[in-house]
């Protein structure tokens, strides 16, 4: 499986506290544990030509991870369209944390960027598993505790998820649908809420386990490039009709 981890990579360069947690960027941290899990992982960032998402990179990517926050609007619409087209063909997409407001997530969901409540108050987040037989929670217990995390609260304006894997509760009282599966075209999309830049969320072993599982779940089983549109009649013997 080939994974590309995309990060806008701004906080880590502009905020000392974030750099202390992710000295090489969040994408490097995520790529490291995915690589250790046996996947073939590349990284890409906003500042690279074509944001690191060239036709070649996208064509080879089975699952794309996406972390963005400050620079959603700097992402080129043409690249967003290419990512969208790849999802339609079958590429998996894992959208992390503030990626709910990214152009690609909004385009796939039909939502806008102002679609949830948030607060940075170091609440504890408890993620309750709502689908204990789902491949994304394989190897986990019935909940994950994240000692300090940004609070996100309902309501969260998204289409009804095809499958809900986690609901989070925060010590401030809010709840949030924090692990949501969607299918768009031939592609599988997982939205995963944790990942605020000021906390070491992607160092958390259970968070890593979820993302390793999510990559496996989102990976297409059929990598052919599907053709649509007009099809000529095929000779009956090609269809193996008995
Ligand atoms: Zn955040």
mmCIF file of C-alpha atoms and ligand atoms in Angstrom:
data_model
loop_
_atom_site.group_PDB
_atom_site.id
_atom_site.type_symbol
_atom_site.label_atom_id
_atom_site.label_comp_id
_atom_site.label_asym_id
_atom_site.label_seq_id
_atom_site.Cartn_x
_atom_site.Cartn_y
_atom_site.Cartn_z
ATOM 1 C CA UNK A 1 0.000 0.000 0.000
ATOM 2 C CA UNK A 2 1.288 3.432 -0.970
ATOM 3 C CA UNK A 3 0.415 6.324 1.295
ATOM 4 C CA UNK A 4 1.031 10.054 0.890
ATOM 5 C CA UNK A 5 0.813 12.195 4.017
ATOM 6 C CA UNK A 6 0.007 15.813 3.142
ATOM 7 C CA UNK A 7 0.537 18.635 5.644
ATOM 8 C CA UNK A 8 0.297 22.378 5.155
ATOM 9 C CA UNK A 9 3.379 22.545 7.476
ATOM 10 C CA UNK A 10 2.958 26.087 8.814
ATOM 11 C CA UNK A 11 2.459 25.854 12.613
ATOM 12 C CA UNK A 12 5.607 23.760 13.029
ATOM 13 C CA UNK A 13 7.679 26.540 11.419
ATOM 14 C CA UNK A 14 6.037 29.510 13.099
ATOM 15 C CA UNK A 15 5.256 28.329 16.637
ATOM 16 C CA UNK A 16 8.003 27.194 19.002
ATOM 17 C CA UNK A 17 5.609 25.052 21.062
ATOM 18 C CA UNK A 18 4.415 23.135 18.033
ATOM 19 C CA UNK A 19 7.965 22.666 16.745
ATOM 20 C CA UNK A 20 8.934 21.147 20.107
ATOM 21 C CA UNK A 21 6.256 18.460 19.603
ATOM 22 C CA UNK A 22 6.852 17.919 15.872
ATOM 23 C CA UNK A 23 10.416 19.047 15.073
ATOM 24 C CA UNK A 24 10.233 17.715 11.504
ATOM 25 C CA UNK A 25 6.555 18.488 11.032
ATOM 26 C CA UNK A 26 3.416 16.546 11.787
ATOM 27 C CA UNK A 27 3.658 14.769 8.426
ATOM 28 C CA UNK A 28 7.043 13.302 9.414
ATOM 29 C CA UNK A 29 5.611 11.967 12.681
ATOM 30 C CA UNK A 30 2.596 10.403 10.945
ATOM 31 C CA UNK A 31 4.754 9.016 8.126
ATOM 32 C CA UNK A 32 7.087 7.419 10.675
ATOM 33 C CA UNK A 33 4.501 5.281 12.446
ATOM 34 C CA UNK A 34 2.769 4.372 9.172
ATOM 35 C CA UNK A 35 6.136 3.284 7.755
ATOM 36 C CA UNK A 36 6.846 1.229 10.879
ATOM 37 C CA UNK A 37 3.471 -0.461 10.297
ATOM 38 C CA UNK A 38 4.832 -1.699 6.963
ATOM 39 C CA UNK A 39 3.337 0.788 4.508
ATOM 40 C CA UNK A 40 5.206 2.601 1.722
ATOM 41 C CA UNK A 41 4.883 6.257 2.778
ATOM 42 C CA UNK A 42 5.751 9.581 1.125
ATOM 43 C CA UNK A 43 5.079 13.079 2.407
ATOM 44 C CA UNK A 44 3.999 16.253 0.639
ATOM 45 C CA UNK A 45 3.565 19.834 1.844
ATOM 46 C CA UNK A 46 1.858 23.022 0.704
ATOM 47 C CA UNK A 47 5.052 24.848 -0.261
ATOM 48 C CA UNK A 48 6.245 22.129 -2.680
ATOM 49 C CA UNK A 49 5.555 22.606 -6.405
ATOM 50 C CA UNK A 50 1.944 21.515 -7.007
ATOM 51 C CA UNK A 51 1.822 21.107 -3.191
ATOM 52 C CA UNK A 52 3.766 17.872 -3.702
ATOM 53 C CA UNK A 53 0.678 16.322 -5.308
ATOM 54 C CA UNK A 54 1.786 15.922 -8.897
ATOM 55 C CA UNK A 55 -0.103 13.658 -11.301
ATOM 56 C CA UNK A 56 2.574 10.993 -10.764
ATOM 57 C CA UNK A 57 2.325 11.144 -6.968
ATOM 58 C CA UNK A 58 -1.477 11.059 -7.010
ATOM 59 C CA UNK A 59 -1.571 8.215 -9.531
ATOM 60 C CA UNK A 60 0.618 6.133 -7.222
ATOM 61 C CA UNK A 61 -1.189 7.020 -3.994
ATOM 62 C CA UNK A 62 -3.608 4.464 -2.556
ATOM 63 C CA UNK A 63 -4.435 6.505 0.536
ATOM 64 C CA UNK A 64 -3.892 10.234 1.073
ATOM 65 C CA UNK A 65 -3.745 11.702 4.589
ATOM 66 C CA UNK A 66 -4.617 15.411 4.900
ATOM 67 C CA UNK A 67 -3.753 17.865 7.688
ATOM 68 C CA UNK A 68 -4.443 21.580 7.146
ATOM 69 C CA UNK A 69 -5.550 24.535 9.249
ATOM 70 C CA UNK A 70 -4.194 28.018 8.500
ATOM 71 C CA UNK A 71 -3.768 27.856 4.735
ATOM 72 C CA UNK A 72 -6.778 26.027 3.367
ATOM 73 C CA UNK A 73 -7.431 28.845 0.906
ATOM 74 C CA UNK A 74 -3.851 28.675 -0.435
ATOM 75 C CA UNK A 75 -4.445 25.198 -1.805
ATOM 76 C CA UNK A 76 -4.775 25.444 -5.580
ATOM 77 C CA UNK A 77 -8.262 24.592 -6.866
ATOM 78 C CA UNK A 78 -6.743 22.612 -9.747
ATOM 79 C CA UNK A 79 -4.956 20.327 -7.251
ATOM 80 C CA UNK A 80 -8.138 19.959 -5.197
ATOM 81 C CA UNK A 81 -9.938 18.863 -8.368
ATOM 82 C CA UNK A 82 -7.235 16.275 -9.082
ATOM 83 C CA UNK A 83 -7.474 14.867 -5.545
ATOM 84 C CA UNK A 84 -11.260 14.774 -5.903
ATOM 85 C CA UNK A 85 -11.001 12.911 -9.219
ATOM 86 C CA UNK A 86 -8.649 10.359 -7.647
ATOM 87 C CA UNK A 87 -11.109 9.778 -4.792
ATOM 88 C CA UNK A 88 -13.848 9.195 -7.385
ATOM 89 C CA UNK A 89 -11.569 6.587 -8.990
ATOM 90 C CA UNK A 90 -10.959 4.842 -5.669
ATOM 91 C CA UNK A 91 -8.130 6.544 -3.739
ATOM 92 C CA UNK A 92 -8.722 6.519 0.023
ATOM 93 C CA UNK A 93 -8.650 9.817 1.929
ATOM 94 C CA UNK A 94 -8.070 10.296 5.661
ATOM 95 C CA UNK A 95 -8.951 13.831 6.726
ATOM 96 C CA UNK A 96 -7.469 14.892 10.048
ATOM 97 C CA UNK A 97 -8.705 17.375 12.648
ATOM 98 C CA UNK A 98 -9.056 20.914 11.192
ATOM 99 C CA UNK A 99 -9.061 19.340 7.738
ATOM 100 C CA UNK A 100 -12.857 19.480 8.121
ATOM 101 C CA UNK A 101 -12.516 23.010 6.691
ATOM 102 C CA UNK A 102 -10.178 22.040 3.840
ATOM 103 C CA UNK A 103 -11.288 22.619 0.268
ATOM 104 C CA UNK A 104 -11.146 18.917 -0.521
ATOM 105 C CA UNK A 105 -13.314 17.859 2.452
ATOM 106 C CA UNK A 106 -15.839 20.633 1.757
ATOM 107 C CA UNK A 107 -15.999 19.667 -1.907
ATOM 108 C CA UNK A 108 -16.553 15.996 -1.092
ATOM 109 C CA UNK A 109 -19.102 16.657 1.663
ATOM 110 C CA UNK A 110 -20.873 19.712 0.263
ATOM 111 C CA UNK A 111 -20.229 21.599 3.519
ATOM 112 C CA UNK A 112 -18.661 24.923 4.493
ATOM 113 C CA UNK A 113 -15.753 25.708 6.811
ATOM 114 C CA UNK A 114 -17.824 27.092 9.673
ATOM 115 C CA UNK A 115 -19.565 23.887 10.648
ATOM 116 C CA UNK A 116 -18.708 23.056 14.283
ATOM 117 C CA UNK A 117 -18.017 24.576 17.729
ATOM 118 C CA UNK A 118 -14.458 24.655 19.114
ATOM 119 C CA UNK A 119 -12.534 25.724 22.181
ATOM 120 C CA UNK A 120 -8.870 25.478 23.136
ATOM 121 C CA UNK A 121 -9.130 24.754 26.860
ATOM 122 C CA UNK A 122 -7.127 21.551 27.407
ATOM 123 C CA UNK A 123 -10.230 19.434 27.950
ATOM 124 C CA UNK A 124 -9.777 15.695 28.222
ATOM 125 C CA UNK A 125 -11.330 13.918 25.245
ATOM 126 C CA UNK A 126 -12.809 10.447 25.613
ATOM 127 C CA UNK A 127 -13.462 8.790 22.272
ATOM 128 C CA UNK A 128 -16.119 6.107 22.607
ATOM 129 C CA UNK A 129 -16.168 3.335 20.031
ATOM 130 C CA UNK A 130 -19.599 3.088 18.420
ATOM 131 C CA UNK A 131 -18.812 0.258 15.939
ATOM 132 C CA UNK A 132 -16.855 -2.420 17.827
ATOM 133 C CA UNK A 133 -16.614 -4.690 14.785
ATOM 134 C CA UNK A 134 -15.306 -2.015 12.434
ATOM 135 C CA UNK A 135 -11.804 -2.617 10.959
ATOM 136 C CA UNK A 136 -10.744 0.883 12.066
ATOM 137 C CA UNK A 137 -11.018 -0.055 15.759
ATOM 138 C CA UNK A 138 -9.259 -3.409 15.489
ATOM 139 C CA UNK A 139 -7.005 -3.921 18.503
ATOM 140 C CA UNK A 140 -8.544 -1.113 20.565
ATOM 141 C CA UNK A 141 -10.656 -1.253 23.699
ATOM 142 C CA UNK A 142 -14.069 0.390 23.931
ATOM 143 C CA UNK A 143 -12.631 3.898 24.294
ATOM 144 C CA UNK A 144 -9.527 6.055 23.907
ATOM 145 C CA UNK A 145 -8.555 8.752 26.417
ATOM 146 C CA UNK A 146 -6.686 11.795 25.117
ATOM 147 C CA UNK A 147 -5.599 13.781 28.194
ATOM 148 C CA UNK A 148 -5.412 17.216 26.534
ATOM 149 C CA UNK A 149 -7.086 18.107 23.302
ATOM 150 C CA UNK A 150 -8.924 20.936 21.623
ATOM 151 C CA UNK A 151 -12.686 20.609 22.077
ATOM 152 C CA UNK A 152 -14.896 20.231 19.034
ATOM 153 C CA UNK A 153 -18.645 20.233 19.657
ATOM 154 C CA UNK A 154 -21.886 19.386 17.925
ATOM 155 C CA UNK A 155 -23.532 20.201 15.983
ATOM 156 C CA UNK A 156 -21.155 19.317 13.238
ATOM 157 C CA UNK A 157 -22.588 20.068 9.810
ATOM 158 C CA UNK A 158 -21.717 17.020 7.729
ATOM 159 C CA UNK A 159 -23.813 14.640 5.703
ATOM 160 C CA UNK A 160 -24.949 11.667 7.786
ATOM 161 C CA UNK A 161 -21.828 9.420 7.884
ATOM 162 C CA UNK A 162 -22.167 6.035 6.171
ATOM 163 C CA UNK A 163 -20.615 4.558 9.312
ATOM 164 C CA UNK A 164 -19.887 6.229 12.631
ATOM 165 C CA UNK A 165 -16.874 4.742 14.397
ATOM 166 C CA UNK A 166 -16.284 7.149 17.327
ATOM 167 C CA UNK A 167 -18.229 9.675 19.360
ATOM 168 C CA UNK A 168 -16.136 11.908 21.619
ATOM 169 C CA UNK A 169 -17.087 13.401 24.968
ATOM 170 C CA UNK A 170 -15.142 16.304 26.439
ATOM 171 C CA UNK A 171 -14.764 17.347 30.062
ATOM 172 C CA UNK A 172 -16.451 20.629 29.132
ATOM 173 C CA UNK A 173 -19.589 18.606 28.368
ATOM 174 C CA UNK A 174 -19.657 18.698 24.553
ATOM 175 C CA UNK A 175 -19.956 15.634 22.353
ATOM 176 C CA UNK A 176 -18.724 15.271 18.780
ATOM 177 C CA UNK A 177 -18.877 12.672 16.010
ATOM 178 C CA UNK A 178 -15.111 12.179 15.906
ATOM 179 C CA UNK A 179 -14.638 9.184 13.591
ATOM 180 C CA UNK A 180 -16.830 9.213 10.478
ATOM 181 C CA UNK A 181 -16.712 7.032 7.368
ATOM 182 C CA UNK A 182 -18.020 8.163 4.013
ATOM 183 C CA UNK A 183 -18.007 6.716 0.517
ATOM 184 C CA UNK A 184 -17.740 9.084 -2.435
ATOM 185 C CA UNK A 185 -17.521 7.598 -5.912
ATOM 186 C CA UNK A 186 -15.247 4.562 -5.581
ATOM 187 C CA UNK A 187 -13.268 6.132 -2.739
ATOM 188 C CA UNK A 188 -13.457 5.659 1.000
ATOM 189 C CA UNK A 189 -13.074 8.689 3.256
ATOM 190 C CA UNK A 190 -12.385 8.683 6.995
ATOM 191 C CA UNK A 191 -12.691 11.881 9.006
ATOM 192 C CA UNK A 192 -10.769 11.659 12.312
ATOM 193 C CA UNK A 193 -11.124 14.539 14.739
ATOM 194 C CA UNK A 194 -8.009 14.410 17.014
ATOM 195 C CA UNK A 195 -4.861 16.253 16.001
ATOM 196 C CA UNK A 196 -4.668 19.796 17.355
ATOM 197 C CA UNK A 197 -1.130 21.041 16.707
ATOM 198 C CA UNK A 198 -0.386 22.208 20.287
ATOM 199 C CA UNK A 199 -0.724 18.732 21.793
ATOM 200 C CA UNK A 200 1.262 15.540 21.049
ATOM 201 C CA UNK A 201 -1.808 13.786 19.626
ATOM 202 C CA UNK A 202 -0.037 11.866 16.854
ATOM 203 C CA UNK A 203 2.414 10.427 19.401
ATOM 204 C CA UNK A 204 -0.509 8.735 21.222
ATOM 205 C CA UNK A 205 -0.288 4.936 20.638
ATOM 206 C CA UNK A 206 -4.055 4.438 20.248
ATOM 207 C CA UNK A 207 -4.345 7.347 17.815
ATOM 208 C CA UNK A 208 -1.539 5.772 15.787
ATOM 209 C CA UNK A 209 -3.362 2.440 15.852
ATOM 210 C CA UNK A 210 -6.557 4.058 14.532
ATOM 211 C CA UNK A 211 -4.698 5.741 11.672
ATOM 212 C CA UNK A 212 -2.816 2.556 10.749
ATOM 213 C CA UNK A 213 -6.168 0.735 10.650
ATOM 214 C CA UNK A 214 -7.805 3.591 8.732
ATOM 215 C CA UNK A 215 -5.171 3.376 5.985
ATOM 216 C CA UNK A 216 -5.903 -0.321 5.579
ATOM 217 C CA UNK A 217 -9.668 0.273 5.526
ATOM 218 C CA UNK A 218 -9.458 3.133 3.002
ATOM 219 C CA UNK A 219 -7.056 1.373 0.620
ATOM 220 C CA UNK A 220 -8.707 0.409 -2.681
ATOM 221 C CA UNK A 221 -8.839 -3.315 -3.404
ATOM 222 C CA UNK A 222 -8.937 -2.692 -7.152
ATOM 223 C CA UNK A 223 -6.356 -0.282 -8.535
ATOM 224 C CA UNK A 224 -7.419 -0.286 -12.163
ATOM 225 C CA UNK A 225 -8.346 3.055 -13.701
ATOM 226 C CA UNK A 226 -12.052 2.689 -14.366
ATOM 227 C CA UNK A 227 -13.486 3.931 -17.628
ATOM 228 C CA UNK A 228 -16.951 5.461 -17.854
ATOM 229 C CA UNK A 229 -19.052 6.908 -20.650
ATOM 230 C CA UNK A 230 -20.005 5.256 -23.925
ATOM 231 C CA UNK A 231 -19.242 1.533 -24.186
ATOM 232 C CA UNK A 232 -19.518 -0.480 -27.403
ATOM 233 C CA UNK A 233 -21.442 -3.772 -27.341
ATOM 234 C CA UNK A 234 -19.147 -6.630 -26.313
ATOM 235 C CA UNK A 235 -19.340 -9.996 -28.080
ATOM 236 C CA UNK A 236 -21.415 -12.379 -25.963
ATOM 237 C CA UNK A 237 -18.606 -14.945 -25.678
ATOM 238 C CA UNK A 238 -16.447 -12.292 -23.951
ATOM 239 C CA UNK A 239 -19.063 -12.092 -21.183
ATOM 240 C CA UNK A 240 -18.929 -15.838 -20.455
ATOM 241 C CA UNK A 241 -22.693 -16.214 -20.588
ATOM 242 C CA UNK A 242 -23.497 -19.937 -20.420
HETATM 243 ZN ZN1 LIG B 1 -7.010 22.598 16.188
#
